[in-house]
Short mmCIF file of C-alpha atoms in Angstrom, two decimals:
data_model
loop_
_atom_site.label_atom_id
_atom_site.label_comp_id
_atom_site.label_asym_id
_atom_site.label_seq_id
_atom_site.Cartn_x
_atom_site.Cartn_y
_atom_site.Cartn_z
CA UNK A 1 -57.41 -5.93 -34.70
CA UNK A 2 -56.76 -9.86 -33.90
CA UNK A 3 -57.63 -9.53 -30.04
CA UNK A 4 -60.96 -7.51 -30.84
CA UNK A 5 -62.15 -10.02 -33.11
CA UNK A 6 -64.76 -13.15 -31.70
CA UNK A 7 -63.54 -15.80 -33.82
CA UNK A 8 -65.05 -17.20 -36.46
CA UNK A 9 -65.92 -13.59 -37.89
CA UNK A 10 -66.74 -12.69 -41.23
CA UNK A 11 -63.74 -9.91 -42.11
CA UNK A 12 -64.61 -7.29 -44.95
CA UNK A 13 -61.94 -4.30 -45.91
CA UNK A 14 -63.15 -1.39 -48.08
CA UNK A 15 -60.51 0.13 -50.53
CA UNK A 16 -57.66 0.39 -48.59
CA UNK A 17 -58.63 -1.44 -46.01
CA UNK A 18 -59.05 -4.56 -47.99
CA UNK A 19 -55.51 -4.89 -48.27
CA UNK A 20 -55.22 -5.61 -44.69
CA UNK A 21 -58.43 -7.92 -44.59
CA UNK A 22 -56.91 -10.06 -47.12
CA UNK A 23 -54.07 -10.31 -45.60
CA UNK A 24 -55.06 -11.21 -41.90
CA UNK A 25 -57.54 -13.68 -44.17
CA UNK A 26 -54.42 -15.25 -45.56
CA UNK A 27 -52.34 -15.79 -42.52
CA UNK A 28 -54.89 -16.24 -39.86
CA UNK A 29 -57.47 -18.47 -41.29
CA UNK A 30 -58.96 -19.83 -38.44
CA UNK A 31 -60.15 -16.50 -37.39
CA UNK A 32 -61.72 -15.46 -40.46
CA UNK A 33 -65.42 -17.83 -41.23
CA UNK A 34 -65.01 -15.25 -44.09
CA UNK A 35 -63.69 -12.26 -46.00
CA UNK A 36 -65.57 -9.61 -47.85
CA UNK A 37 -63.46 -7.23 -50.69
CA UNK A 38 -65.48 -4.17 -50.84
CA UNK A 39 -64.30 -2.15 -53.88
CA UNK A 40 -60.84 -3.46 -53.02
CA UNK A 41 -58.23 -5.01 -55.04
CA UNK A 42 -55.37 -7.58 -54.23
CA UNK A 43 -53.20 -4.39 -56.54
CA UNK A 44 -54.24 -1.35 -57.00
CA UNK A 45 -51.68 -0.22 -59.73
CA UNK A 46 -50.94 -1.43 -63.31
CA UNK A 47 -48.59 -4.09 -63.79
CA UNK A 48 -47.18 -5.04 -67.42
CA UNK A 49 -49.21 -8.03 -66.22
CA UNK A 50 -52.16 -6.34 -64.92
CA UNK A 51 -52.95 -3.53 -67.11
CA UNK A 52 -56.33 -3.29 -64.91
CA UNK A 53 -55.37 -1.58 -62.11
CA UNK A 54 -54.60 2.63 -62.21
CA UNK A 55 -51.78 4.30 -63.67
CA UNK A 56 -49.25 4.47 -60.63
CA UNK A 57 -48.87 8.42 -61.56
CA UNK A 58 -52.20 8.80 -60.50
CA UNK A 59 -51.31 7.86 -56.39
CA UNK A 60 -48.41 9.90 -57.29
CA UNK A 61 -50.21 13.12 -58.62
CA UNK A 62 -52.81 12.69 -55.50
CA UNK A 63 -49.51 12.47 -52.95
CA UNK A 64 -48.41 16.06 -54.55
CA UNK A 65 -51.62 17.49 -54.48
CA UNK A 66 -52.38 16.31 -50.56
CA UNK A 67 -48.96 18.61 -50.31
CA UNK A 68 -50.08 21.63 -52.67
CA UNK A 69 -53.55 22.00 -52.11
CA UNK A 70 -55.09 19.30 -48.94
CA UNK A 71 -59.33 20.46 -49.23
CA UNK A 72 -59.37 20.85 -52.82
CA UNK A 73 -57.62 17.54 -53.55
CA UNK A 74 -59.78 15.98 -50.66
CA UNK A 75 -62.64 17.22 -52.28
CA UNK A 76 -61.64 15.13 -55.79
CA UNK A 77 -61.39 12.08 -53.86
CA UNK A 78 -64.62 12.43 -52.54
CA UNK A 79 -66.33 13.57 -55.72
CA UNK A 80 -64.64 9.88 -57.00
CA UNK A 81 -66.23 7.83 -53.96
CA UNK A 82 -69.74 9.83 -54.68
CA UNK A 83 -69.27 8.58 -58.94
CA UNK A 84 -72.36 6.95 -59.29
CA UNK A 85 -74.96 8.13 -57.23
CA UNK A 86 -78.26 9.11 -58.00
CA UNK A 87 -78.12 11.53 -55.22
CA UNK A 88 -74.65 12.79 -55.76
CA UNK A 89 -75.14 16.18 -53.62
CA UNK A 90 -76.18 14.91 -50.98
CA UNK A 91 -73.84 11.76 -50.93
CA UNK A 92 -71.06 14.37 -50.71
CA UNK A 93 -71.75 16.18 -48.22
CA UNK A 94 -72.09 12.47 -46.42
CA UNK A 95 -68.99 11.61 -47.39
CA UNK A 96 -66.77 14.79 -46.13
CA UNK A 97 -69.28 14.44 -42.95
CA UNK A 98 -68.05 10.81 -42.54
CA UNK A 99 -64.53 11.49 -43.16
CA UNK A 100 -64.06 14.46 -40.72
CA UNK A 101 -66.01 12.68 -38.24
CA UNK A 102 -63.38 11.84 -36.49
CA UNK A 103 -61.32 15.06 -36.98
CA UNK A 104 -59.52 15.76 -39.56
CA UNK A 105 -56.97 13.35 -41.49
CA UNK A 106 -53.53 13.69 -41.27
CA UNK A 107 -52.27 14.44 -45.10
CA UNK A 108 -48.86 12.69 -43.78
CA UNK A 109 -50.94 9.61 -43.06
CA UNK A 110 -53.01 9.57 -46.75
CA UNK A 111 -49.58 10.12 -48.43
CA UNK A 112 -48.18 6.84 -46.61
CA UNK A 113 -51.70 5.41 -47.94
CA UNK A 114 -51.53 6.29 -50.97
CA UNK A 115 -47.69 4.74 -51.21
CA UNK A 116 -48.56 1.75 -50.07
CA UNK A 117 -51.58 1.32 -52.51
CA UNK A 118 -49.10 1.65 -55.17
CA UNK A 119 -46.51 -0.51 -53.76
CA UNK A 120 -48.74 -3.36 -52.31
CA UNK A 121 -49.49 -6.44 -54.76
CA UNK A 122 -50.81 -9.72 -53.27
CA UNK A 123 -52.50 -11.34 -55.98
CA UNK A 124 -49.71 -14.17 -55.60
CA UNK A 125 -50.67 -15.00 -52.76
CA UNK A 126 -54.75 -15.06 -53.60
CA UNK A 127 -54.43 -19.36 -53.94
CA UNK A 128 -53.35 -19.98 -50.75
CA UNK A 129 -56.83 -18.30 -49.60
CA UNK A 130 -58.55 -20.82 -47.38
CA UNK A 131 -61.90 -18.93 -46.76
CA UNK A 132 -64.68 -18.25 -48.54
CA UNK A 133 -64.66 -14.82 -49.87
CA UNK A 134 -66.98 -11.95 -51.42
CA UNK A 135 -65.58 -9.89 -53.88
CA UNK A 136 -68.29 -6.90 -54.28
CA UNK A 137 -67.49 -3.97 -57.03
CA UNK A 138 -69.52 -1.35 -57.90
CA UNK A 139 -70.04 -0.72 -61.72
CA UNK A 140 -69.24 3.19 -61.80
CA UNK A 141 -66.18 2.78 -59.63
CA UNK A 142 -63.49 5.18 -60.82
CA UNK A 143 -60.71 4.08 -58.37
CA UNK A 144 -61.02 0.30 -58.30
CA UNK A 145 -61.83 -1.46 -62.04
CA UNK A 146 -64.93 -3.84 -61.80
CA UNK A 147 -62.74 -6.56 -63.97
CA UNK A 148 -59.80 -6.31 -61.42
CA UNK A 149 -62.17 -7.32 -58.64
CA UNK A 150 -63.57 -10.27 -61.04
CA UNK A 151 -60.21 -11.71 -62.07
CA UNK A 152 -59.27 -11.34 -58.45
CA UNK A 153 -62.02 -13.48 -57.59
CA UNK A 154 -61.15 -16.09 -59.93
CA UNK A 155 -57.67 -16.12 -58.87
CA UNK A 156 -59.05 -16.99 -55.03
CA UNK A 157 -61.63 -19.34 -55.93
CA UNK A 158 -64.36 -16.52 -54.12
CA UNK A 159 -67.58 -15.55 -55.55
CA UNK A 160 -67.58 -12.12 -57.30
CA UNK A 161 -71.19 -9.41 -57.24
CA UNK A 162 -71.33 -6.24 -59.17
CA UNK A 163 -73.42 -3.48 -58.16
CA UNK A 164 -74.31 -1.72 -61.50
CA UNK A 165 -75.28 1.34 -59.89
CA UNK A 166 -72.74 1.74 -57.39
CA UNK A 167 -69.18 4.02 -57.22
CA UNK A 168 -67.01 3.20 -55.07
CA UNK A 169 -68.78 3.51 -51.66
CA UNK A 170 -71.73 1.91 -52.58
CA UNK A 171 -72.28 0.83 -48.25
CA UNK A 172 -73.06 4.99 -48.31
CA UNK A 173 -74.79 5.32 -51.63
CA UNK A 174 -76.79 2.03 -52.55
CA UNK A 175 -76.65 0.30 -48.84
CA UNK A 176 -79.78 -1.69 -49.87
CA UNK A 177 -78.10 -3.40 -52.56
CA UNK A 178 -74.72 -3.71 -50.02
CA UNK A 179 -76.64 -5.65 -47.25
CA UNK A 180 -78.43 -7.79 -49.69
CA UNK A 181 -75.08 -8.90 -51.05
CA UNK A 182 -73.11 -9.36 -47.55
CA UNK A 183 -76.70 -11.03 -46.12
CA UNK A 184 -76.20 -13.72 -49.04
CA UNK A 185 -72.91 -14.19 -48.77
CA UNK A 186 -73.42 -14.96 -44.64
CA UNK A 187 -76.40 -16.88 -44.86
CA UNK A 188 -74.92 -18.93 -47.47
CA UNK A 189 -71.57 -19.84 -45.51
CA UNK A 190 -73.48 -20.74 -42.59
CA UNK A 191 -75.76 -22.93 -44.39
CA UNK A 192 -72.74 -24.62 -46.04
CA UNK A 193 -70.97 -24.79 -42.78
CA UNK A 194 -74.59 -26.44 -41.19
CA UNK A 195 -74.78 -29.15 -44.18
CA UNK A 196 -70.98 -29.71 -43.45
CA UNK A 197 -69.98 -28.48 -47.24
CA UNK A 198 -66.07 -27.33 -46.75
CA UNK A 199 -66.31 -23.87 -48.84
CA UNK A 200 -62.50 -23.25 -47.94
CA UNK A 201 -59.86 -23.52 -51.19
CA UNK A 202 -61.21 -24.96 -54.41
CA UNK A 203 -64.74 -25.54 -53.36
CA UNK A 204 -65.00 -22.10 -51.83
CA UNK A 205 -67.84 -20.41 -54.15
CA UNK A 206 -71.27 -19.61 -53.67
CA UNK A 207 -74.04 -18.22 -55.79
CA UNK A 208 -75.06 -14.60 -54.73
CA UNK A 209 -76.99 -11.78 -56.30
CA UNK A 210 -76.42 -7.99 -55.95
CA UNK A 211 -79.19 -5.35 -57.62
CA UNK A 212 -80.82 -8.04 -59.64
CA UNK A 213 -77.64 -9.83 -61.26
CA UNK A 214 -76.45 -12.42 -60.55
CA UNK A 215 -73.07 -13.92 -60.16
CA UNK A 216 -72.39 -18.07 -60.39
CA UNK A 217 -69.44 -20.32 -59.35
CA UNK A 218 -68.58 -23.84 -60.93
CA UNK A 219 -69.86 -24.79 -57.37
CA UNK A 220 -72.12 -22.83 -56.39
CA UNK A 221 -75.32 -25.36 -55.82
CA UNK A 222 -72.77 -27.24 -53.06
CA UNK A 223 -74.41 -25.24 -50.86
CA UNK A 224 -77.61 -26.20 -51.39
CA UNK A 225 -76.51 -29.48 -50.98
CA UNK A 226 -77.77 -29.66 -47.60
CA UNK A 227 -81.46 -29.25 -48.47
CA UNK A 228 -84.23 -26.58 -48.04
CA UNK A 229 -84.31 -27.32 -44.19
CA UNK A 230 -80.34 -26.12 -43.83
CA UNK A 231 -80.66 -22.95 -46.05
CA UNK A 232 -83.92 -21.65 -43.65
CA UNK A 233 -81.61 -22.82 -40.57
CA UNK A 234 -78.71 -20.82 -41.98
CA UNK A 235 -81.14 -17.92 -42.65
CA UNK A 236 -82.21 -17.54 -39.22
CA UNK A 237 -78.79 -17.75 -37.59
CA UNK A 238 -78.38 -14.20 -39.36
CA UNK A 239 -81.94 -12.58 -40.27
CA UNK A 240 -81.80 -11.28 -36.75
CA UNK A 241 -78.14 -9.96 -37.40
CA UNK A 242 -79.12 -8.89 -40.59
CA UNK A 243 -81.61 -6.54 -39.44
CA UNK A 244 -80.04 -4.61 -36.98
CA UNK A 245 -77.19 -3.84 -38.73
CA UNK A 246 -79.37 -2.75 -41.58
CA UNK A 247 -81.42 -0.60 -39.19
CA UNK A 248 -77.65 0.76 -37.86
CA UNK A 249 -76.50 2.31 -41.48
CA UNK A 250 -79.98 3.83 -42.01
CA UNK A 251 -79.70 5.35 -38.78
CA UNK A 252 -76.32 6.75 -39.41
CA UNK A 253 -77.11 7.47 -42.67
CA UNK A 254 -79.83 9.72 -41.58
CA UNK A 255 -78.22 11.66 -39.04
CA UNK A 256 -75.45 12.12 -41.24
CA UNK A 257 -77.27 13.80 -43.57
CA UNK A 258 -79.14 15.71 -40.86
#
C-alpha cells in the first residue's frame, strides 16, 4: 500500500486490517500523520498475560467450520459484526452485500486470516509508536473486547473513544458517531501540528468524544495550546474533507441497502 499512499496520511485498519496499519505505523512513521484502530487489537487472542483477548479455540472452531459448512459459518460472522445494531436486519443484509461485493471470499484466504489473528501479538512493540493514534471500540463488540482496545491505548500513549452503541462495524451501523470520532481525531492533529505541539511518543494524546462520552489524556489540552485561532484553522483544513467523505458512506450506504 506504501506507493499509493500521499504522505503524511492518516492510516486506519479495521479488525484485521489493523494489524497491518499498526504495523506500517510502526516502521514507517514518516508516512503515517496518524493511525486509527477501528475495533482492532495489537492481539487478538488470550495470553496468560492478556486474559482480554478471545479464547484461541474460537479462530480455531471458525477455521473448521469455513471447511464444514462456508455460508452458514459466514453467516455467524456476520450476525457478530451486525451485534449491536438497532437495525440489525437490515445491517445484515448490508454486511453480506458488502462482503460479496467483490465476489466471493476465498475460505483458503479467511482460514490464513483467521491464523494469523491468533498468532499475531504486537503489543510489545506499541511504545515505540511515534504517531498519534485513535483507538475507537464499539461497546457491543463480540470479537474485539472494549478494555483490550483501552489498555492498548495506554500502552501507545494514543487516545482511546468508545462507541456505546456500536458492534463491531460501527463505520456500517452507527457511521454518524464513526465520522464524528475520526473528524476529531484529524482536526485535532492538524491543529496540534499548526500550533507546532509534537503529538508523536509521550505527548501523543488528544481529547476526543464519540456518541456523547468522552475520552481524556494526561495531555490532552496541549492541543489547545495553540489558541482558539489554530483549532478553527485546523477545522477548516478538514471540514471540507470531512464532508464529502461523510456524504460518500451515506451514499454507499444507501445503495447498499437498495
Amino acid at each position: 500500500l506504501l506507493p499509493r499512499l500521499e504522505p503524511p496520511a492518516h492510516v486506519m485498519g479495521w479488525s484485521l486490517g489493523g494489524l497491518f496499519a499498526l504495523h506500517g505505523a510502526i516502521h514507517h512513521p514518516t508516512v503515517c500523520r496518524g493511525l486509527i484502530m477501528h475495533n482492532a487489537s495489537p492481539c487478538f487472542v488470550q495470553r496468560p498475560d492478556w486474559q482480554q483477548g478471545m479464547p484461541a479455540q474460537v479462530f480455531r472452531q471458525f477455521a473448521d467450520d469455513l471447511q464444514a459448512d462456508y455460508e452458514r459459518t459466514l453467516h455467524r460472522f456476520f450476525m457478530l459484526e451486525a451485534q449491536g445494531s438497532e437495525q440489525l436486519r437490515a445491517d445484515l443484509r448490508l454486511l453480506q452485500k458488502t462482503a460479496f461485493e467483490f465476489g466471493r471470499p476465498d475460505a483458503r484466504v479467511l482460514t490464513e486470516g483467521l491464523h494469523l489473528l491468533e498468532s499475531t501479538d504486537m503489543r510489545a512493540a506499541l511504545p515505540a509508536l511515534r504517531v498519534p493514534s485513535l483507538w475507537l471500540a464499539g461497546r457491543r463488540d463480540r470479537l474485539v473486547n472494549p478494555v483490550a482496545m483501552q489498555q492498548a491505548s495506554t500502552l501507545a500513549n494514543g487516545d482511546y473513544a468508545c462507541d456505546e452503541h456500536g458492534g463491531h462495524a460501527p463505520f456500517l451501523t452507527h457511521p454518524d458517531n464513526t465520522l464524528q470520532a475520526l473528524a476529531a481525531f484529524t482536526e485535532a492533529v492538524a491543529a496540534a501540528e499548526l500550533a507546532g505541539v509534537d503529538l508523536g511518543g509521550v505527548d501523543g494524546k488528544l481529547c476526543l468524544s464519540v456518541g456523547g462520552r468522552v475520552a481524556r489524556g494526561d495531555r490532552a489540552l496541549l492541543v489547545a495550546q495553540g489558541g482558539d485561532q489554530v483549532l478553527h484553522r485546523g477545522e477548516e483544513l478538514l471540514q471540507d474533507a470531512t464532508r464529502v467523505l461523510h456524504l460518500k458512506l451515506l451514499e454507499r450506504r444507501q445503495l447498499l441497502r437498495g
